[in-house]
XYZ file of C-alpha atoms in Angstrom:
557
model
C 24.985 -86.075 -8.384
C 25.461 -84.940 -11.848
C 23.020 -84.679 -14.705
C 23.424 -87.061 -17.696
C 26.891 -86.699 -19.228
C 26.954 -84.020 -21.843
C 23.558 -82.443 -20.840
C 23.112 -79.262 -19.064
C 20.014 -77.933 -17.478
C 18.807 -75.121 -15.288
C 20.185 -75.520 -11.858
C 18.778 -74.272 -8.463
C 20.921 -71.548 -7.031
C 21.691 -71.207 -3.322
C 22.715 -67.576 -2.530
C 25.102 -67.251 0.721
C 25.088 -63.482 1.576
C 27.594 -62.441 4.292
C 30.300 -59.830 5.221
C 34.057 -60.308 5.017
C 35.868 -62.376 7.700
C 32.591 -64.271 8.435
C 33.687 -67.942 7.821
C 32.018 -67.526 4.472
C 35.089 -69.181 2.713
C 35.173 -72.200 4.895
C 31.237 -72.514 4.518
C 31.872 -72.511 0.694
C 34.334 -75.308 1.323
C 31.765 -77.152 3.213
C 29.089 -76.876 0.380
C 31.744 -77.739 -2.200
C 32.077 -81.254 -0.674
C 28.477 -82.166 -1.703
C 28.013 -84.444 -4.746
C 25.033 -82.328 -6.127
C 26.500 -78.895 -6.270
C 28.928 -76.655 -8.000
C 30.368 -73.548 -6.289
C 30.973 -69.884 -7.538
C 33.316 -67.734 -5.412
C 32.057 -64.173 -5.237
C 30.828 -64.136 -8.818
C 29.722 -60.438 -8.398
C 33.338 -59.120 -7.348
C 34.460 -57.749 -10.834
C 31.157 -56.050 -11.139
C 31.553 -54.451 -7.671
C 35.172 -53.224 -8.498
C 34.064 -51.903 -11.903
C 31.113 -49.910 -10.447
C 32.597 -48.680 -7.198
C 36.184 -48.085 -8.413
C 37.325 -49.769 -5.127
C 41.009 -50.149 -4.824
C 42.388 -53.625 -4.011
C 45.896 -54.968 -4.541
C 44.437 -57.646 -6.953
C 41.943 -55.365 -8.824
C 43.378 -55.592 -12.320
C 43.799 -59.356 -11.958
C 40.107 -59.712 -11.111
C 38.907 -57.395 -13.755
C 40.932 -59.268 -16.320
C 39.880 -62.736 -15.367
C 36.222 -62.260 -14.333
C 33.116 -60.946 -16.133
C 32.206 -57.544 -14.835
C 28.994 -56.832 -16.735
C 26.387 -57.364 -13.867
C 23.609 -58.382 -16.222
C 25.761 -61.072 -17.825
C 27.010 -62.402 -14.496
C 23.540 -62.726 -13.224
C 21.972 -64.204 -16.260
C 24.579 -66.272 -17.916
C 27.070 -67.267 -14.883
C 24.847 -67.375 -11.651
C 21.775 -68.507 -13.431
C 23.332 -70.219 -16.451
C 22.806 -73.827 -17.144
C 25.161 -76.366 -15.267
C 25.880 -80.015 -14.765
C 24.896 -80.331 -11.099
C 21.402 -79.836 -9.481
C 22.588 -76.974 -7.397
C 24.792 -74.007 -7.551
C 26.300 -72.423 -4.466
C 27.082 -68.616 -4.781
C 29.106 -67.109 -2.046
C 28.423 -63.251 -2.145
C 29.764 -60.425 0.027
C 26.813 -58.327 0.565
C 28.403 -54.933 -0.412
C 28.930 -56.503 -3.833
C 25.354 -56.280 -4.474
C 25.512 -53.024 -6.510
C 22.844 -50.972 -7.952
C 21.578 -51.965 -11.426
C 21.718 -55.672 -11.110
C 18.918 -57.614 -12.671
C 15.936 -58.109 -10.242
C 16.278 -61.776 -10.787
C 19.240 -61.910 -8.609
C 17.029 -61.674 -5.592
C 13.602 -62.952 -6.976
C 15.063 -66.430 -7.912
C 16.945 -68.913 -6.121
C 17.255 -69.809 -2.452
C 18.983 -67.380 -0.051
C 20.494 -67.360 3.242
C 22.443 -64.904 5.346
C 25.627 -65.664 7.336
C 26.598 -63.159 10.249
C 29.336 -62.902 12.491
C 29.908 -60.707 15.646
C 31.609 -57.415 14.771
C 33.829 -58.010 17.790
C 35.429 -60.924 15.903
C 35.435 -59.321 12.492
C 36.658 -55.878 12.827
C 40.106 -56.429 14.309
C 41.069 -58.662 11.240
C 40.285 -56.181 8.585
C 43.595 -54.243 8.478
C 45.305 -57.081 6.774
C 43.965 -56.132 3.303
C 41.643 -53.097 3.645
C 41.073 -50.466 6.391
C 37.917 -51.477 8.566
C 34.717 -49.343 7.968
C 30.981 -49.777 8.345
C 30.605 -50.122 4.562
C 33.414 -52.871 4.397
C 31.704 -54.828 7.039
C 28.370 -55.150 4.823
C 26.226 -55.248 7.862
C 24.056 -52.470 6.574
C 23.703 -54.098 3.225
C 22.949 -57.517 4.802
C 20.008 -55.979 6.707
C 18.895 -54.413 3.419
C 19.180 -57.846 1.750
C 17.206 -59.446 4.520
C 14.405 -56.652 4.166
C 14.291 -57.019 0.389
C 13.877 -60.817 0.573
C 11.142 -60.486 3.218
C 9.455 -58.000 0.956
C 9.680 -60.563 -1.912
C 8.036 -63.197 0.339
C 11.428 -65.050 0.603
C 12.422 -64.581 4.180
C 15.891 -66.122 4.328
C 17.335 -68.210 7.013
C 20.064 -66.491 9.073
C 22.827 -68.479 10.549
C 25.677 -67.308 13.031
C 29.221 -68.183 12.501
C 29.402 -68.917 16.157
C 26.964 -71.637 15.857
C 28.931 -73.108 12.961
C 31.952 -73.204 15.159
C 30.163 -74.410 18.211
C 27.927 -77.232 16.573
C 28.530 -77.473 12.921
C 26.576 -80.464 12.157
C 23.427 -79.412 13.858
C 23.658 -75.819 12.235
C 24.187 -77.313 8.782
C 21.442 -79.729 9.105
C 19.075 -76.829 10.177
C 20.264 -74.749 7.292
C 19.726 -77.569 4.831
C 16.318 -78.109 6.152
C 15.488 -74.471 5.779
C 16.840 -74.589 2.266
C 14.893 -77.790 1.453
C 18.086 -79.675 0.491
C 19.198 -82.913 1.883
C 22.128 -82.717 4.361
C 25.218 -84.644 3.535
C 27.760 -85.581 6.136
C 30.620 -84.846 3.541
C 29.851 -81.107 4.302
C 31.845 -81.531 7.694
C 35.316 -82.212 6.305
C 37.599 -80.953 3.344
C 41.189 -81.026 2.648
C 43.731 -78.301 3.645
C 45.237 -76.041 1.116
C 44.069 -73.899 -1.867
C 41.208 -75.030 -3.830
C 40.396 -74.734 -7.522
C 37.056 -72.803 -6.636
C 39.095 -70.124 -4.928
C 38.837 -66.568 -6.297
C 41.999 -64.892 -7.446
C 41.999 -62.851 -4.257
C 42.541 -65.961 -2.180
C 46.312 -65.263 -1.450
C 45.272 -61.901 0.384
C 42.277 -63.338 2.360
C 42.161 -67.123 2.688
C 45.347 -68.038 4.648
C 43.324 -69.203 7.595
C 40.739 -70.971 5.444
C 43.373 -72.847 3.568
C 44.838 -74.372 6.994
C 41.216 -75.601 7.761
C 39.913 -79.032 7.466
C 36.597 -78.515 9.197
C 34.612 -76.048 11.318
C 37.098 -75.561 14.160
C 35.754 -74.485 17.521
C 36.367 -70.675 18.466
C 39.290 -69.909 20.784
C 38.145 -70.055 24.467
C 39.598 -66.527 24.971
C 39.141 -63.961 22.492
C 41.925 -61.298 21.244
C 41.904 -57.953 22.817
C 39.682 -55.539 20.918
C 41.314 -52.415 19.596
C 39.764 -49.429 21.089
C 40.480 -47.487 17.987
C 37.647 -49.557 16.513
C 35.202 -48.632 19.435
C 33.074 -46.138 17.472
C 32.865 -48.553 14.549
C 31.805 -51.413 16.822
C 28.980 -49.115 18.226
C 27.709 -48.386 14.703
C 27.922 -52.247 13.701
C 26.467 -53.983 16.613
C 22.809 -52.784 16.291
C 22.684 -54.245 12.680
C 24.365 -57.506 13.821
C 21.893 -57.781 16.578
C 18.982 -57.177 14.415
C 19.984 -60.054 12.195
C 20.965 -62.331 15.226
C 17.411 -62.020 16.512
C 16.334 -63.974 13.366
C 18.697 -66.680 13.900
C 17.098 -70.069 14.677
C 18.798 -71.457 17.756
C 19.485 -75.133 17.026
C 20.614 -76.048 20.463
C 18.300 -74.073 22.849
C 14.706 -74.275 23.870
C 12.154 -72.477 21.800
C 11.221 -69.061 22.962
C 8.412 -69.107 25.448
C 4.808 -68.152 24.682
C 3.836 -64.662 25.794
C 0.632 -64.406 28.044
C -0.786 -61.779 25.406
C 0.952 -62.557 22.103
C 0.112 -59.148 20.923
C 2.811 -57.757 23.172
C 5.513 -59.342 21.072
C 5.404 -56.068 18.979
C 5.310 -53.186 21.324
C 7.036 -49.851 21.743
C 8.472 -48.633 25.046
C 9.881 -45.327 26.335
C 13.385 -45.637 27.696
C 15.379 -42.428 28.717
C 14.118 -39.959 26.057
C 13.153 -42.094 23.120
C 10.632 -44.803 22.142
C 12.098 -47.976 21.100
C 10.790 -51.410 19.915
C 10.520 -54.166 22.605
C 13.779 -55.950 21.982
C 15.829 -52.688 21.698
C 14.105 -51.199 24.853
C 17.059 -51.632 27.258
C 18.896 -49.618 30.078
C 22.617 -49.229 30.605
C 24.481 -51.771 32.734
C 25.466 -48.700 34.644
C 21.928 -47.527 35.308
C 21.129 -47.650 39.119
C 18.223 -50.020 38.554
C 20.770 -52.544 37.467
C 23.459 -51.570 40.070
C 21.048 -51.749 43.044
C 17.472 -51.738 42.291
C 17.624 -48.044 42.754
C 14.369 -46.892 41.302
C 10.714 -46.054 41.824
C 7.677 -47.251 40.105
C 3.938 -47.047 39.546
C 1.511 -49.277 37.833
C -1.127 -47.466 35.615
C -4.222 -48.871 33.788
C -5.887 -47.442 30.693
C -9.604 -47.558 30.233
C -11.583 -46.353 27.296
C -8.988 -43.583 26.182
C -8.106 -42.388 29.868
C -5.291 -43.007 32.373
C -7.027 -44.058 35.546
C -5.871 -42.336 38.709
C -2.865 -40.817 36.712
C -2.394 -37.712 39.003
C -2.474 -39.840 42.173
C 0.078 -42.152 40.951
C 2.356 -39.281 39.819
C 2.017 -37.852 43.271
C 3.276 -41.069 44.819
C 6.081 -41.456 42.132
C 7.333 -37.875 43.136
C 7.043 -38.541 46.855
C 9.104 -41.739 46.432
C 11.629 -40.103 44.291
C 11.974 -37.470 46.868
C 12.151 -39.772 49.784
C 15.130 -41.422 48.051
C 16.797 -37.980 47.256
C 16.689 -38.512 43.507
C 18.362 -35.541 41.524
C 17.438 -34.107 38.143
C 13.936 -35.642 38.068
C 11.891 -35.102 35.111
C 8.795 -32.704 35.521
C 5.365 -33.853 35.870
C 4.546 -32.675 32.444
C 7.490 -34.432 30.875
C 6.385 -37.653 32.449
C 2.952 -37.227 31.327
C 3.917 -36.430 27.795
C 6.148 -39.513 27.745
C 3.250 -41.596 28.766
C 0.803 -40.199 26.204
C 3.256 -40.480 23.460
C 4.016 -44.027 24.051
C 0.369 -45.034 24.404
C -0.537 -43.230 21.198
C 2.334 -44.767 19.224
C 1.277 -48.183 20.277
C -2.362 -47.396 19.864
C -3.173 -48.526 23.290
C -6.459 -46.810 24.495
C -8.159 -49.559 26.399
C -7.466 -52.712 28.511
C -3.726 -51.693 28.741
C -1.378 -51.591 31.648
C 1.681 -49.264 32.205
C 4.737 -50.026 34.199
C 6.073 -46.634 34.984
C 9.615 -46.485 36.366
C 11.935 -43.716 37.368
C 15.520 -44.929 38.052
C 18.135 -42.865 39.800
C 19.863 -42.861 36.373
C 23.233 -43.891 34.861
C 26.298 -43.989 36.869
C 29.843 -42.566 35.602
C 31.204 -45.826 37.113
C 29.829 -48.851 38.952
C 29.199 -48.478 42.652
C 26.516 -47.873 45.298
C 26.943 -44.026 45.932
C 24.323 -41.778 44.312
C 27.235 -39.371 43.865
C 27.966 -41.305 40.770
C 24.655 -40.544 39.213
C 25.658 -37.583 37.030
C 23.350 -38.104 34.080
C 19.884 -37.516 35.504
C 17.199 -39.933 35.983
C 16.053 -42.570 33.451
C 12.374 -42.746 32.707
C 10.673 -46.018 31.571
C 7.284 -46.233 30.104
C 6.419 -49.811 29.387
C 2.954 -50.389 28.066
C 1.385 -53.789 27.730
C -1.977 -55.236 26.518
C -2.829 -56.786 29.843
C -6.425 -57.614 31.125
C -6.600 -58.038 34.955
C -4.131 -60.783 35.955
C -6.344 -62.531 38.427
C -9.697 -64.545 37.973
C -12.012 -61.830 39.243
C -15.065 -63.976 38.490
C -14.397 -67.137 40.205
C -11.751 -65.831 42.775
C -8.133 -66.607 43.794
C -6.305 -68.550 46.468
C -3.524 -67.442 48.885
C -1.043 -69.097 51.261
C 0.494 -67.309 54.052
C 4.309 -66.796 53.457
C 7.011 -67.281 56.104
C 8.709 -64.103 54.704
C 7.690 -61.135 56.755
C 6.886 -57.803 55.297
C 9.546 -55.076 55.599
C 9.330 -52.990 58.796
C 9.637 -49.051 58.383
C 12.629 -49.720 60.700
C 14.364 -51.280 57.713
C 12.775 -50.148 54.514
C 9.629 -48.105 54.453
C 6.917 -49.656 52.249
C 5.507 -46.246 51.612
C 8.414 -45.679 49.318
C 7.206 -47.427 46.084
C 10.639 -48.675 45.195
C 11.876 -51.390 42.742
C 13.913 -53.324 45.258
C 11.217 -56.026 45.328
C 13.127 -58.905 46.855
C 11.128 -59.103 49.999
C 7.904 -59.370 47.913
C 9.531 -61.799 45.499
C 10.566 -64.266 48.250
C 7.065 -64.349 49.265
C 5.718 -64.974 45.829
C 8.236 -67.908 45.381
C 6.286 -69.462 48.490
C 2.934 -68.784 46.795
C 4.202 -70.416 43.607
C 5.599 -73.473 45.306
C 2.262 -73.696 47.046
C 0.390 -73.456 43.594
C -1.631 -70.498 44.767
C -2.198 -67.023 43.168
C -0.271 -65.004 45.702
C 1.076 -65.043 49.269
C -0.074 -63.267 52.356
C 2.738 -61.433 54.036
C 2.571 -60.805 57.939
C 4.098 -58.001 59.775
C 6.999 -58.564 62.490
C 4.218 -59.045 65.070
C 2.484 -61.672 63.138
C -0.489 -59.435 61.929
C -1.608 -59.450 58.143
C 0.002 -56.519 56.273
C -0.808 -57.392 52.514
C 0.026 -59.865 49.862
C 3.161 -60.052 47.922
C 1.512 -57.763 45.212
C -1.754 -56.279 46.524
C -3.526 -54.870 49.459
C -6.029 -57.014 51.216
C -9.681 -56.546 52.757
C -11.979 -58.807 54.635
C -15.753 -58.623 55.521
C -17.201 -59.905 58.727
C -20.885 -59.564 59.485
C -21.239 -56.580 56.960
C -18.189 -54.721 58.272
C -15.316 -54.041 55.992
C -11.819 -54.226 57.474
C -8.334 -53.633 56.061
C -4.839 -53.512 57.698
C -3.180 -50.302 58.705
C -0.654 -49.150 56.102
C 2.223 -49.298 58.632
C 3.959 -52.210 56.750
C 2.093 -52.407 53.531
C 2.053 -50.032 50.768
C -0.958 -47.577 50.788
C -2.185 -48.502 47.359
C -3.867 -46.093 45.152
C -6.592 -48.819 44.372
C -6.784 -49.553 48.117
C -7.574 -45.902 48.761
C -10.125 -45.850 46.006
C -11.865 -48.901 47.313
C -12.048 -47.569 50.882
C -13.698 -44.488 49.392
C -16.139 -46.538 47.511
C -16.884 -48.550 50.830
C -17.845 -45.323 52.631
C -19.878 -44.127 49.529
C -21.783 -47.456 49.646
C -22.881 -46.711 53.328
C -20.828 -49.742 54.490
C -18.842 -49.622 57.845
C -15.124 -49.272 57.129
C -12.608 -50.150 59.768
C -8.791 -49.917 59.462
C -6.892 -51.711 62.128
C -4.453 -54.364 62.904
C -5.849 -57.796 61.845
C -4.690 -61.237 62.702
C -4.505 -64.071 60.272
C -7.223 -66.102 62.016
C -9.684 -63.211 61.303
C -8.948 -63.719 57.593
C -9.331 -67.538 57.858
C -12.817 -67.006 59.486
C -14.067 -63.874 57.352
C -17.303 -63.947 55.364
C -15.531 -62.447 52.323
C -12.037 -61.452 51.447
C -10.573 -59.631 48.359
C -7.369 -58.052 47.279
C -6.859 -54.753 45.400
C -4.189 -53.470 42.961
C -3.954 -51.760 39.689
C -2.945 -54.789 37.917
C -5.808 -56.882 39.237
C -8.354 -54.434 40.255
C -10.711 -56.120 42.903
C -9.968 -59.805 43.118
C -12.110 -62.224 45.326
C -10.311 -64.563 47.607
C -12.055 -67.898 48.048
C -9.496 -69.833 49.935
C -6.639 -69.020 52.294
C -4.134 -71.676 53.692
C -6.650 -74.416 52.505
C -9.561 -72.773 54.323
C -12.611 -71.783 52.513
C -13.514 -68.095 52.717
C -17.348 -68.055 53.546
C -19.021 -70.703 51.548
C -16.012 -70.710 48.999
C -17.900 -68.264 46.562
C -17.587 -64.748 45.723
C -19.443 -62.649 48.263
C -22.151 -60.085 47.565
C -20.217 -57.246 48.966
C -17.253 -58.021 46.883
C -19.438 -58.084 43.699
C -21.062 -54.812 44.712
C -17.817 -53.071 44.973
C -16.489 -54.657 41.777
C -19.456 -53.122 39.957
C -19.090 -49.528 41.313
C -15.480 -49.821 40.828
C -15.925 -50.733 37.181
C -18.427 -47.688 36.907
C -15.726 -45.400 38.278
C -13.015 -46.612 35.811
C -15.427 -45.981 32.980
C -16.138 -42.414 33.979
C -12.906 -41.227 35.653
C -9.322 -40.614 34.388
C -7.016 -38.263 32.580
C -7.892 -38.315 28.753
C -5.139 -39.416 26.233
C -4.592 -36.488 23.840
C -5.825 -37.347 20.430
C -8.050 -40.204 21.495
C -11.387 -40.257 19.685
C -10.266 -37.339 17.386
C -10.151 -37.819 13.634
């Protein structure tokens, strides 16, 4: 769509920022097929060469044929008047040199095109040696941040999506740019184009063979190990931008139970990292075999409840599994406190504390491969109690039996939770909150996630900790039962005794004291939360408010 013949007017500029070898040229060809747009191929290239003194085989040709004054390029060429409604400017990000007019970023529409460095880096040697600067990834992140600061958050598209589903990707991009999609963008003629820059003979051989966005080859080329260090430098920047890509062919991301946890900081190894960067090595024992121990901690009013008791069990579990090079107690506490302080989490928070056997030098089961020391993970979340402790929860009895000490002792608080997960699946399938697990003789052990108690005629009973984990909250509640002058009995308990109990509750750090109102379809008592349950909930709440290890700096100016 051209303006009236002979007339020129201000055009709306679309800036496409990318690195080299990112399908940026074929994307330029795609946009050039529209009837409402003209195209500029790297209008800042001469300015870049002039300012940086970069050597290129075509340097003098570029400088003689293109304007190198950055102010003139921006004001007169990029934002100059034109005959079409839109102007598409293909930019290589590193060409945004210092001193360019601020209008370059403040005006127009912008988007960013990225491509995996695994695909980009091997192709560099054809013209220039590969380097982090040449990849432009650092500058792309800078451009993204600058545009966000200006309130112009740019769409980000991945070259892989253009190859896999070009029409959907282009439609989505056009929608984000608030321009109509045109089907003409999907095809073009092969060969050199009048819009090509003078550097085309050195860079555009593949693009000149194209007539559309071709699918990526099924199997990639071998990656040169000489570029391994450069790949390690580049991938974090690519991945940061990739997280901003709108996936056109996948389901939307799930909602988080607590939206505030979208932005949290976790401790992994010896550093604090943002949520999406908080990862362990594929060689870590927790990945190789679930070889790790863990604890759940709760934070109340600036204090970590029962911290010392949880650390005692963590160290006991690590010793039982013969972990080597275990962090000291003070080192673990220090990591917990620093992580909580960084997140500002001083109340109503939960910590998943994990200690893995650590990273292996090669994949395999043997702990002899663990030569790096343990990996410490401190994962804090805003997390209120996970069960309905006011109205109560329901349980079903699982067919999956709790592990026997003959097989794997539940007193080792390990991360290999498949036994519990299989029972939890049964609970999910029955639409209950959790599932009761029996021992090998058919007596109640615990639920898939918590310890369990019952009340019958004023007496409080709980199963022996032969098969179940002797939970920290379980032990605390047992102490409170005695302090409240109630009769406590620890013995083998059959399932029918739970079915016919007056009251039932479960205990755990994540859920605290959770009333159970129905088991296997049978109401417990009258189906309401019982008086002894409420009494213990009250004294437990008082204890959490008064006890715990203070978080350093909490409450201090």
